[in-house]
XYZ file of C-alpha atoms in Angstrom:
763
model
C 112.571 100.860 -11.008
C 114.027 97.495 -9.639
C 110.670 95.700 -10.422
C 111.017 96.857 -14.097
C 114.704 95.570 -14.526
C 113.758 91.942 -15.223
C 110.891 93.175 -17.771
C 113.406 95.442 -19.464
C 116.191 92.631 -19.611
C 113.534 90.238 -21.119
C 112.504 92.886 -23.690
C 116.202 93.384 -24.648
C 116.503 89.705 -25.313
C 113.105 89.255 -27.184
C 114.443 92.085 -29.625
C 118.101 91.414 -30.098
C 117.381 89.140 -32.919
C 116.128 91.715 -35.038
C 117.358 95.109 -33.845
C 119.570 97.082 -36.019
C 120.256 100.965 -37.189
C 117.582 102.945 -38.255
C 114.881 100.754 -36.120
C 113.552 102.125 -32.937
C 112.117 99.204 -31.077
C 110.085 99.052 -27.870
C 107.141 97.948 -25.605
C 104.194 100.013 -24.510
C 102.429 99.090 -21.233
C 99.719 100.450 -19.179
C 101.221 102.245 -16.131
C 98.889 100.996 -13.553
C 98.382 97.392 -14.499
C 101.634 96.749 -16.388
C 99.738 95.118 -19.269
C 100.624 95.627 -23.044
C 98.687 98.114 -24.943
C 97.655 97.285 -28.570
C 97.298 99.626 -31.455
C 99.206 102.364 -30.055
C 100.421 104.974 -32.606
C 104.288 105.351 -32.496
C 105.494 108.362 -34.830
C 108.882 109.576 -35.858
C 108.384 113.314 -35.194
C 110.932 114.053 -37.844
C 109.792 112.176 -40.837
C 106.281 111.381 -39.833
C 106.630 107.614 -40.412
C 104.203 105.559 -38.064
C 103.496 102.114 -36.768
C 101.386 100.574 -34.289
C 101.866 98.249 -31.295
C 101.038 94.553 -31.690
C 99.057 92.301 -29.270
C 102.009 92.264 -26.893
C 102.483 95.816 -26.992
C 105.509 95.693 -28.952
C 106.570 98.085 -31.871
C 109.324 98.307 -34.639
C 109.640 101.775 -36.270
C 111.622 101.187 -39.336
C 113.940 103.875 -40.983
C 113.528 106.339 -37.960
C 115.762 109.340 -38.447
C 114.809 111.368 -35.261
C 115.728 111.068 -31.722
C 112.332 111.443 -30.367
C 108.982 109.690 -31.105
C 105.292 110.493 -30.242
C 103.048 107.884 -28.602
C 99.465 108.472 -28.724
C 96.361 106.386 -27.947
C 92.888 107.037 -27.247
C 92.221 107.165 -23.341
C 95.829 107.714 -22.485
C 98.127 110.813 -22.034
C 100.263 111.498 -24.969
C 103.858 111.132 -24.720
C 106.970 112.455 -26.471
C 109.606 109.759 -25.557
C 113.448 110.081 -26.403
C 114.655 107.042 -28.550
C 117.792 105.698 -29.964
C 117.984 103.012 -32.983
C 118.498 99.876 -31.935
C 118.091 100.325 -28.290
C 115.048 98.778 -26.627
C 112.758 101.323 -24.745
C 110.010 100.759 -22.455
C 106.955 103.361 -22.555
C 104.524 103.495 -19.631
C 101.260 104.802 -20.716
C 99.038 106.910 -18.025
C 95.286 106.866 -18.568
C 93.739 110.366 -19.220
C 90.790 112.106 -20.333
C 89.602 111.236 -24.237
C 91.163 113.461 -26.635
C 89.957 113.094 -30.498
C 93.596 114.769 -31.201
C 95.051 111.360 -30.270
C 93.475 109.616 -33.196
C 96.019 109.172 -35.840
C 94.993 107.596 -39.229
C 97.670 105.150 -39.994
C 98.111 101.614 -41.882
C 98.921 98.522 -39.823
C 101.069 95.654 -40.861
C 99.076 93.360 -38.546
C 95.626 93.455 -40.077
C 92.785 95.649 -41.794
C 91.517 96.904 -38.398
C 89.716 99.823 -40.224
C 87.428 100.370 -37.332
C 89.746 100.260 -34.329
C 89.809 104.110 -33.719
C 86.109 103.944 -33.488
C 85.809 101.133 -31.168
C 88.425 102.556 -28.859
C 86.857 105.839 -28.954
C 83.296 104.791 -28.258
C 84.182 102.036 -25.463
C 85.863 105.247 -23.659
C 82.949 107.648 -24.094
C 80.160 105.177 -23.722
C 80.955 102.304 -21.334
C 78.539 99.524 -21.643
C 75.926 99.188 -18.673
C 74.778 95.675 -20.135
C 75.163 92.881 -22.680
C 72.749 94.954 -24.915
C 74.843 97.967 -24.517
C 77.976 95.934 -25.759
C 76.263 95.125 -28.880
C 74.942 98.457 -29.619
C 78.614 100.000 -29.379
C 78.960 98.696 -33.115
C 77.931 101.661 -35.263
C 74.632 100.568 -37.343
C 73.987 97.559 -35.152
C 70.433 97.462 -33.396
C 68.958 94.860 -31.360
C 65.350 93.756 -30.167
C 64.243 91.399 -27.261
C 60.715 89.696 -27.528
C 60.714 86.832 -25.378
C 61.780 87.986 -21.989
C 65.157 89.339 -20.779
C 67.015 86.113 -20.847
C 66.778 85.168 -24.373
C 69.122 86.470 -26.803
C 68.534 89.564 -28.722
C 67.443 89.889 -32.350
C 69.906 91.524 -34.196
C 70.014 94.112 -37.254
C 72.907 95.178 -39.158
C 73.436 96.441 -42.736
C 70.181 95.771 -43.883
C 69.900 92.206 -42.386
C 67.273 91.084 -39.914
C 69.991 88.538 -38.688
C 67.575 86.866 -36.347
C 69.489 86.043 -33.289
C 73.003 85.995 -35.235
C 72.445 84.103 -38.496
C 74.471 86.599 -40.166
C 76.618 88.088 -37.300
C 79.670 86.426 -36.103
C 79.943 87.045 -32.249
C 83.127 85.818 -29.819
C 84.230 86.311 -26.574
C 87.892 86.038 -26.114
C 88.171 83.586 -28.927
C 85.190 81.510 -27.708
C 82.299 81.484 -30.266
C 79.136 82.772 -28.934
C 76.935 81.739 -31.971
C 75.087 78.177 -31.687
C 74.805 75.985 -34.792
C 71.707 74.299 -35.393
C 70.163 75.905 -32.258
C 66.682 74.967 -31.509
C 65.530 78.553 -31.509
C 67.276 79.623 -34.727
C 70.582 79.176 -36.865
C 73.404 81.141 -35.230
C 71.690 81.951 -31.956
C 74.156 84.083 -30.017
C 73.389 84.762 -26.186
C 75.883 87.183 -25.169
C 74.394 87.396 -21.539
C 77.376 85.418 -19.865
C 79.554 88.351 -20.480
C 79.688 90.734 -17.637
C 80.158 94.230 -19.380
C 82.455 95.637 -16.504
C 85.094 92.925 -17.515
C 85.345 94.033 -21.155
C 88.454 96.022 -22.118
C 87.758 96.240 -25.692
C 86.221 95.091 -28.682
C 86.793 94.436 -32.539
C 84.091 94.726 -35.264
C 84.216 94.256 -38.953
C 81.220 94.720 -41.510
C 81.215 92.478 -44.217
C 82.932 88.931 -45.153
C 86.422 90.361 -45.540
C 88.355 88.646 -42.648
C 90.239 85.401 -43.097
C 90.107 84.590 -39.443
C 86.466 84.889 -39.238
C 84.333 81.977 -40.600
C 80.460 81.057 -40.112
C 77.893 83.640 -40.019
C 80.236 86.429 -41.168
C 78.098 88.102 -43.852
C 76.807 91.302 -42.393
C 79.970 91.334 -40.066
C 81.589 90.194 -36.757
C 82.103 91.404 -33.210
C 84.854 90.323 -31.025
C 85.053 91.258 -27.482
C 88.090 91.085 -25.099
C 88.088 90.905 -21.373
C 90.364 92.658 -19.206
C 93.576 90.702 -18.274
C 94.372 92.603 -15.258
C 92.152 94.848 -12.895
C 93.638 98.215 -12.169
C 91.376 98.432 -9.232
C 88.709 96.151 -7.394
C 84.888 97.297 -7.602
C 81.666 96.449 -6.192
C 78.376 98.125 -7.722
C 74.813 98.164 -7.075
C 71.987 99.322 -9.416
C 68.370 99.662 -8.491
C 65.576 100.632 -10.761
C 61.926 100.873 -11.592
C 59.906 97.322 -12.013
C 61.725 95.924 -8.963
C 65.045 96.005 -10.922
C 68.247 95.080 -8.939
C 71.675 94.194 -10.002
C 75.047 93.808 -8.026
C 78.226 93.261 -9.802
C 81.633 92.896 -8.089
C 85.347 92.395 -9.817
C 88.007 91.457 -7.310
C 91.707 90.996 -7.983
C 92.758 87.447 -6.377
C 96.652 88.040 -6.404
C 99.114 90.758 -5.085
C 100.796 93.641 -7.018
C 104.100 91.706 -6.504
C 102.813 88.634 -8.478
C 101.457 91.129 -11.334
C 105.217 92.542 -11.749
C 106.196 88.977 -12.086
C 103.683 88.478 -15.143
C 100.930 86.469 -12.924
C 97.545 87.864 -12.321
C 94.085 86.453 -11.518
C 90.615 88.095 -10.845
C 87.025 86.872 -10.329
C 83.641 88.935 -11.510
C 80.334 87.993 -10.438
C 76.904 89.540 -11.352
C 73.407 88.825 -10.043
C 70.285 90.607 -11.783
C 66.706 90.525 -10.941
C 63.781 92.356 -12.776
C 60.039 91.994 -12.819
C 60.802 92.969 -16.554
C 58.596 96.021 -16.904
C 54.912 97.242 -16.954
C 53.658 93.660 -18.149
C 50.626 92.263 -16.932
C 52.586 89.093 -16.148
C 55.606 89.718 -14.248
C 58.792 88.405 -15.742
C 60.561 87.343 -12.556
C 63.921 87.784 -14.600
C 66.819 86.430 -12.873
C 70.472 85.969 -13.964
C 73.537 84.771 -12.329
C 76.991 85.163 -13.638
C 80.452 84.265 -12.577
C 83.796 84.914 -14.272
C 87.453 84.004 -13.749
C 90.473 84.923 -15.429
C 94.210 83.651 -14.745
C 97.477 84.803 -16.574
C 100.886 83.712 -15.961
C 104.388 83.650 -17.662
C 105.651 80.195 -18.522
C 109.532 80.803 -18.938
C 110.786 83.951 -21.002
C 108.503 83.080 -24.174
C 105.073 81.887 -23.227
C 101.884 83.302 -21.713
C 99.063 80.967 -20.477
C 95.600 82.543 -20.191
C 92.662 80.589 -18.476
C 89.278 81.742 -18.743
C 86.170 80.065 -16.906
C 82.820 81.545 -16.681
C 79.223 80.132 -16.063
C 75.632 81.676 -16.504
C 72.348 80.655 -15.356
C 69.066 82.474 -16.253
C 65.331 82.233 -15.585
C 62.413 84.345 -16.855
C 58.701 84.206 -17.899
C 57.300 86.323 -20.928
C 54.269 87.957 -22.201
C 55.535 87.099 -26.032
C 54.220 88.800 -28.984
C 50.984 90.409 -29.133
C 48.741 90.614 -32.570
C 47.794 94.295 -33.244
C 44.194 93.368 -32.841
C 44.449 91.857 -29.314
C 44.049 95.362 -27.749
C 41.665 97.045 -30.139
C 39.246 94.084 -30.055
C 39.435 93.556 -26.404
C 41.287 90.288 -25.792
C 43.647 92.163 -23.360
C 43.392 95.246 -21.305
C 46.423 96.917 -23.149
C 49.426 96.493 -24.922
C 51.293 95.149 -21.957
C 48.641 92.167 -21.472
C 49.396 88.555 -21.987
C 47.529 86.093 -24.010
C 49.577 82.955 -22.838
C 50.903 83.052 -19.257
C 52.769 79.774 -19.714
C 55.671 81.451 -21.785
C 58.895 81.817 -20.640
C 62.569 79.899 -20.274
C 65.784 78.882 -18.647
C 69.037 78.751 -20.057
C 72.576 78.159 -18.705
C 76.183 78.172 -20.280
C 79.325 77.071 -18.990
C 82.707 78.167 -20.631
C 86.391 77.069 -20.322
C 89.451 78.412 -22.352
C 93.144 77.645 -22.227
C 95.111 79.888 -24.509
C 99.128 79.782 -24.936
C 100.853 82.628 -26.627
C 104.384 81.942 -27.648
C 107.212 84.024 -28.914
C 109.155 81.905 -31.042
C 111.811 84.428 -31.948
C 112.962 85.845 -35.303
C 109.384 87.927 -35.138
C 107.643 84.419 -34.981
C 104.698 84.205 -32.555
C 102.160 81.606 -32.248
C 98.683 81.131 -30.586
C 97.028 78.071 -29.344
C 93.622 78.111 -27.852
C 91.461 75.162 -26.754
C 87.828 75.865 -25.561
C 84.876 73.971 -24.306
C 81.327 74.815 -23.430
C 78.126 73.135 -21.912
C 74.846 74.702 -22.676
C 71.070 74.168 -22.168
C 68.275 76.079 -23.473
C 64.469 75.728 -22.600
C 61.654 78.087 -23.988
C 58.019 77.979 -24.036
C 56.409 80.320 -26.605
C 53.071 80.922 -28.538
C 52.539 83.462 -31.203
C 49.897 81.872 -33.402
C 47.615 80.780 -30.360
C 44.654 78.636 -31.827
C 45.557 78.515 -35.560
C 47.176 75.256 -35.879
C 45.865 73.276 -32.950
C 42.201 74.847 -32.079
C 41.444 72.424 -29.389
C 44.888 72.644 -27.495
C 46.603 75.779 -28.629
C 49.770 76.380 -30.453
C 52.014 76.303 -27.627
C 55.395 74.887 -28.132
C 58.430 74.216 -26.127
C 62.184 74.370 -27.670
C 64.895 72.516 -25.802
C 68.630 72.535 -26.859
C 71.265 70.750 -24.657
C 74.713 70.251 -26.200
C 78.627 70.206 -25.480
C 80.658 72.048 -27.714
C 84.423 72.536 -27.955
C 87.179 73.505 -30.254
C 90.543 74.930 -31.251
C 91.686 78.069 -32.549
C 95.562 78.219 -33.503
C 97.698 80.669 -35.669
C 101.356 81.461 -36.435
C 102.537 84.914 -37.560
C 105.634 86.455 -38.801
C 106.617 90.021 -39.865
C 109.486 90.316 -42.237
C 111.061 93.511 -43.577
C 112.171 93.608 -47.191
C 113.767 97.096 -47.984
C 110.965 99.686 -47.352
C 108.299 96.835 -47.325
C 106.918 94.864 -44.373
C 105.195 91.635 -45.049
C 102.966 89.978 -42.281
C 102.160 86.326 -42.817
C 99.575 84.447 -40.797
C 98.673 80.786 -41.190
C 95.764 79.655 -39.006
C 93.826 76.506 -38.229
C 90.658 75.535 -36.132
C 88.098 73.077 -35.426
C 84.778 73.240 -33.798
C 82.404 69.981 -32.631
C 78.799 70.326 -31.412
C 77.050 67.421 -29.815
C 73.679 68.381 -29.209
C 71.220 65.862 -27.502
C 68.425 66.594 -27.213
C 67.459 69.018 -30.072
C 63.717 69.240 -29.422
C 60.483 71.006 -30.441
C 57.414 69.955 -28.739
C 53.823 70.828 -28.734
C 52.797 71.880 -25.189
C 49.685 73.089 -23.398
C 50.316 75.299 -20.438
C 53.732 74.202 -20.437
C 52.801 70.574 -20.351
C 54.304 68.025 -23.155
C 51.724 66.950 -25.574
C 53.765 65.520 -28.575
C 56.825 65.938 -30.442
C 57.097 68.115 -33.518
C 60.891 67.411 -33.753
C 63.116 65.410 -31.523
C 66.537 63.960 -32.238
C 70.190 64.313 -31.854
C 72.434 66.517 -33.969
C 76.313 66.320 -34.336
C 78.104 69.238 -36.197
C 81.697 69.255 -37.271
C 83.566 72.308 -38.747
C 87.257 72.228 -39.581
C 89.061 75.298 -41.177
C 92.363 76.624 -42.234
C 93.520 80.003 -43.782
C 96.388 81.822 -44.925
C 96.565 85.477 -44.886
C 99.291 87.948 -46.045
C 99.562 91.853 -45.732
C 101.927 93.900 -47.480
C 102.843 97.602 -46.253
C 104.954 99.560 -48.543
C 105.084 103.352 -48.334
C 101.484 104.528 -48.019
C 100.084 101.235 -49.341
C 98.729 98.275 -47.495
C 97.456 95.085 -49.339
C 95.895 92.238 -47.649
C 95.175 88.917 -49.480
C 93.640 85.798 -47.655
C 92.333 82.386 -48.483
C 90.173 80.346 -46.211
C 88.840 76.703 -46.317
C 85.965 75.405 -44.236
C 84.748 71.844 -44.453
C 81.414 70.884 -42.516
C 80.157 67.521 -41.662
C 76.469 67.269 -40.384
C 74.749 64.332 -38.652
C 71.057 64.188 -37.421
C 69.425 61.073 -35.678
C 65.665 61.217 -35.682
C 64.509 60.014 -32.093
C 60.766 60.643 -32.294
C 58.518 57.873 -31.946
C 56.827 56.588 -35.348
C 53.473 57.943 -33.954
C 54.827 61.330 -33.958
C 53.977 61.687 -37.734
C 54.753 65.263 -37.965
C 58.591 64.539 -36.851
C 58.930 61.232 -38.359
C 57.895 62.044 -41.853
C 60.438 64.767 -42.487
C 63.448 62.400 -42.028
C 61.836 59.344 -43.203
C 64.343 57.508 -45.672
C 66.877 60.212 -45.529
C 70.524 59.788 -45.283
C 71.557 61.168 -41.907
C 74.859 62.511 -42.920
C 75.754 65.355 -45.054
C 79.122 67.172 -45.946
C 80.201 70.241 -47.690
C 83.287 72.576 -47.964
C 83.669 76.128 -49.179
C 86.585 78.094 -50.061
C 86.534 81.922 -49.229
C 89.214 84.076 -50.847
C 89.598 87.743 -49.700
C 91.389 90.688 -51.053
C 91.699 94.378 -49.715
C 93.812 97.385 -49.951
C 94.517 100.691 -48.202
C 96.060 103.883 -49.187
C 97.123 106.423 -46.370
C 97.647 109.814 -48.002
C 98.660 111.302 -44.729
C 97.552 111.035 -40.871
C 94.492 112.840 -41.996
C 92.890 110.633 -44.888
C 92.895 107.221 -45.889
C 91.094 105.219 -48.666
C 90.209 101.517 -48.528
C 88.699 98.841 -50.580
C 87.488 95.572 -49.293
C 86.231 92.437 -51.161
C 85.700 89.125 -50.017
C 83.587 85.837 -49.974
C 82.047 84.604 -46.786
C 78.941 82.272 -45.971
C 76.423 81.259 -43.173
C 75.864 77.648 -42.510
C 72.452 75.963 -42.740
C 71.038 74.183 -39.758
C 71.740 70.671 -39.670
C 68.028 69.261 -39.361
C 67.336 71.297 -42.754
C 70.458 69.908 -44.429
C 69.699 66.460 -43.479
C 66.146 66.834 -44.343
C 67.300 67.631 -47.857
C 64.629 70.161 -48.578
C 66.742 71.464 -51.495
C 68.312 74.231 -49.479
C 71.851 75.443 -49.837
C 74.067 73.897 -47.110
C 76.496 76.574 -47.024
C 75.319 79.537 -48.821
C 78.033 81.949 -49.927
C 78.161 85.548 -49.473
C 80.062 88.108 -51.909
C 80.836 91.712 -50.741
C 82.645 94.812 -51.555
C 83.433 97.944 -49.565
C 84.641 101.293 -50.739
C 85.584 103.556 -47.656
C 87.316 106.701 -46.233
C 88.787 107.374 -42.908
C 89.120 111.135 -42.665
C 90.237 113.761 -40.313
C 89.305 117.168 -41.791
C 90.348 118.830 -38.628
C 92.202 117.626 -35.378
C 88.794 117.160 -33.297
C 86.731 115.435 -36.070
C 86.804 112.037 -37.385
C 84.718 110.490 -40.128
C 84.355 107.161 -41.650
C 82.007 106.592 -44.842
C 81.655 103.432 -46.622
C 79.823 102.440 -49.743
C 79.109 98.514 -49.741
C 77.303 95.887 -51.606
C 76.658 92.210 -50.449
C 75.318 89.455 -52.732
C 73.942 86.355 -50.619
C 73.370 82.922 -52.458
C 70.611 81.907 -49.923
C 68.685 84.205 -47.720
C 67.736 82.903 -44.363
C 64.590 84.624 -42.671
C 62.399 84.355 -39.571
C 59.862 81.651 -40.263
C 57.147 79.943 -38.225
C 58.745 77.368 -36.081
C 55.712 75.034 -36.105
C 55.411 74.438 -39.721
C 57.876 76.272 -42.024
C 60.676 73.868 -41.276
C 61.765 70.793 -38.909
C 62.678 73.263 -35.956
C 63.898 76.719 -35.533
C 63.346 79.793 -37.547
C 65.686 79.062 -40.626
C 63.482 79.368 -43.724
C 65.035 79.745 -47.275
C 63.982 82.590 -49.328
C 66.368 82.557 -52.388
C 69.022 84.759 -53.436
C 69.269 88.359 -52.071
C 71.241 91.470 -52.638
C 71.965 94.509 -50.270
C 73.536 97.735 -50.944
C 74.096 100.745 -48.550
C 76.145 103.362 -47.035
C 77.678 103.552 -43.531
C 78.543 106.737 -42.127
C 80.081 107.741 -38.829
C 81.410 110.777 -37.339
C 82.995 111.701 -33.967
C 83.331 115.366 -32.920
C 85.130 116.857 -29.730
C 83.394 120.302 -29.547
C 85.689 121.159 -26.520
C 87.534 119.524 -23.638
C 84.490 118.221 -22.104
C 82.021 117.745 -24.928
C 81.714 115.122 -27.604
C 79.435 114.410 -30.336
C 78.915 111.134 -32.214
C 76.431 110.538 -35.295
C 75.980 107.132 -37.159
C 73.624 107.056 -40.178
C 72.967 103.710 -41.933
C 70.899 103.672 -45.106
C 70.500 100.208 -46.706
C 68.341 98.580 -49.543
C 67.715 94.872 -49.102
C 66.018 93.052 -51.861
C 65.283 89.528 -53.205
C 66.808 88.837 -56.684
C 64.348 86.191 -58.031
C 61.022 87.773 -56.860
C 58.819 89.870 -58.863
C 58.986 93.872 -58.366
C 57.056 94.863 -55.374
C 57.243 91.374 -53.926
C 60.890 91.464 -53.418
C 61.165 93.001 -50.066
C 63.054 91.386 -47.471
C 60.877 91.200 -44.249
C 61.876 93.063 -41.401
C 65.197 94.110 -42.831
C 66.214 97.578 -41.695
C 66.286 100.127 -44.413
C 67.438 103.230 -42.369
C 68.888 103.256 -38.849
C 70.528 106.038 -36.981
C 72.079 106.810 -33.465
C 73.638 109.932 -32.247
C 74.516 111.477 -28.871
C 76.051 114.125 -26.761
C 78.706 113.120 -24.253
C 80.281 115.274 -21.544
C 83.331 114.762 -19.326
C 84.052 117.415 -16.899
C 87.229 117.659 -14.749
C 85.177 117.509 -11.538
C 83.941 113.970 -12.104
C 80.380 114.881 -13.814
C 79.943 112.753 -16.751
C 77.497 111.342 -19.035
C 75.526 111.833 -22.052
C 72.005 112.041 -24.106
C 71.445 109.784 -26.984
C 68.979 108.823 -29.531
C 68.379 105.517 -31.656
C 66.246 105.546 -34.703
C 64.877 102.824 -36.670
C 62.771 103.675 -39.805
C 59.515 102.098 -40.819
C 60.445 98.798 -42.852
C 58.444 95.814 -44.602
C 56.904 93.381 -42.490
C 56.302 90.869 -45.418
C 57.599 90.478 -49.068
C 55.186 92.937 -50.675
C 55.123 95.352 -48.035
C 51.383 95.163 -47.342
C 52.271 95.087 -43.583
C 54.553 97.631 -41.947
C 57.039 97.047 -38.959
C 56.573 100.385 -37.346
C 59.910 102.415 -36.431
C 60.846 104.467 -33.468
C 62.829 107.355 -32.082
C 63.840 106.669 -28.428
C 66.034 108.988 -26.402
C 68.161 107.831 -23.320
C 69.999 109.840 -20.765
C 72.752 108.973 -18.267
C 74.470 111.341 -15.635
C 77.310 109.935 -13.254
C 79.548 111.751 -10.807
C 82.819 109.857 -10.628
C 85.467 110.081 -8.181
C 88.456 108.017 -7.111
C 86.762 105.689 -4.780
C 82.991 105.709 -5.684
C 80.648 106.836 -8.493
C 77.097 107.662 -8.238
C 74.746 107.632 -11.295
C 71.346 107.692 -12.881
C 70.254 106.190 -16.097
C 66.964 106.852 -18.009
C 65.897 104.934 -20.774
C 63.043 106.326 -23.061
C 63.280 109.665 -21.475
C 60.200 111.113 -23.148
C 58.100 107.851 -22.653
C 57.435 107.296 -26.016
C 55.064 104.282 -26.907
C 57.232 101.892 -29.275
C 57.253 98.399 -30.496
C 60.742 96.888 -29.574
C 60.361 93.777 -31.825
C 57.706 92.996 -34.682
C 56.810 90.024 -36.804
C 54.469 88.799 -39.373
C 52.161 86.247 -38.143
C 49.065 84.368 -38.923
C 47.116 83.663 -35.765
C 43.869 82.929 -34.397
C 42.665 84.026 -31.004
C 39.649 82.240 -28.962
C 36.372 83.127 -30.512
C 37.713 84.063 -33.794
C 36.154 82.199 -36.668
C 39.285 82.725 -38.956
C 42.809 83.339 -38.786
C 44.200 86.814 -39.385
C 47.692 87.538 -41.117
C 48.959 90.776 -39.565
C 51.840 92.170 -37.436
C 52.533 90.929 -33.850
C 54.679 92.776 -31.407
C 56.535 93.227 -28.085
C 56.075 96.497 -26.638
C 59.218 98.576 -25.668
C 59.814 99.699 -22.248
C 58.471 102.859 -21.066
C 60.082 105.601 -19.130
C 62.412 103.796 -17.026
C 64.846 105.003 -14.266
C 67.922 103.210 -12.803
C 70.203 104.350 -9.884
C 73.698 103.033 -9.242
C 76.504 103.254 -6.772
C 79.901 101.772 -7.460
C 82.782 101.643 -4.998
C 86.377 101.237 -6.149
C 89.479 100.088 -3.846
C 92.773 98.424 -4.115
């Protein structure tokens, strides 16, 4: 208790300025780590009035009439705490088994975190095993890998084939993951620098409704948060088929005494190797990750967080295979290879400094500076001998850049009568210096000529204001965001490289554009069992700098306009349902194009206006103390507006996805789950004369978890189904063919795959 006296004293000082009668004020922390817990539901047991804790674990419960409050949060033991208005209280929550009864539907004075209950529940029930699993935690989000394990996944969400991130904003601890003007595709989001065991939570939102989220937030966003403090150290080893090995460790660097004083630090490392599956060409996939996090208090009002990480990865790839390659005998089976030089290398180093400041009088401020150095080198070939019959169509994409930026905001919550206003003013900047940005024609990995070669510089400056009003059962949110972009591209290709030079000959190397994005949303919470919400807003995805400078008549910053009508519902204590009807209009569609020809580098092809509409359905049900069920069903109808009927399909855009599973948690430590993921057949081209084949894959995981160790087995593709992980329409020509063929090329999905793990926990 002596160790808690300084914390209690600081808490009293922090709340003294606004404490008054009929308010219960306090702080909620994790009992083990002493870290604040956000989004804890605080309920006046007499009136039913509720509130939520903020990022610092603080809460203010207005107009409390009882002397006891209920405290609930998914994954923690529920508490009933004695409380006295005006007197600060410290609440220590102890981790416990998941109970769906702990989910309480409430409006939130901080932001429209409609999906916070889903994210908390799913991360507790389905702990991520890889960076891919982290993305799959978002209901309705599907991924595909088609160039070896080291490359960013292709992302599908809300009727979008978002390529590698063109329409999904991804971030980690405030550091953007998406790469603007990337040599492989606009918005390229490689999340592999994130070690899944370091993740404490994630935020996600669908649609363009969030003032603090800018570029690429059309289908939605995903924001991951790493642990601030480790409750215990861990070493884990995983061994699987296809010579798969993974080792990860998380180690505290400071003592418990330092943690009590508000200072903590830990380090995490990961090493992965795999042959990559049953491919004739072993992928020799390696990945090394190192992550460090340091947190300390500066005075009574400031907290400094320092994050550093580095990634290095190498791999080889069999690439995409045309449908006819097996049937006509060019390769022995679907795991064969037509070009053995394919593969890549990537690295990324991140550094972030964040300062959170309590300014007093309900004002808080956040300031973050971040920097990253990045390199990408990929050799690939999907048309083979179509464009260059003599030397082949193999090509290399190179992207080396330094990027950095600033994120800042200042917030205040003000009570006026029975209403609460939360005002947030934010600003940010990002600068990318890309040198080189390169697309080369190669043969057996050796340089032949530049197809595009230059330097790109891109600046994005933004600001926003966001106002949330909570009054009674209503919550209203209005925001306005302004973004300014400046693009610069310098062509460095020699005059003799006519393919690269002709595109940029005589063009202005600079372009600029600004966009204003208004947002307006509302919630009505009938009671702790049902809540209706409507969201409307404008967002955007930016264009590649090379395309903008080449002045090919494409939109520089195409806008997206969306609307959601949804409900959060608990028809019974053990069942939570979220349903949303949604609509999205996009001013300019970006789709995967053929890198060699369609544009000056990177799969960013303009295809005109598009519209999408669909339904998101998610349900979570607790059958008993140890058995949980989850279900997501996401139908969508994506169409081009300016194309004739029958020719208006958006290639590769998903029209129906679904995931579901049963998870079990026994008191004796046995836990795990069985789940499926289903992707329906969809159009592979605009007139649906080619089909991208769907799949139904089942996975199984079983663990035995004790205080000091965990044993587990995970099986992917339990029933050994033949399936295609990624598919594209390509025009290709193979050796000996007299004419090119336009058809679907695919990367085969992994067959039955078993992986064992052993984790050891210690203080």
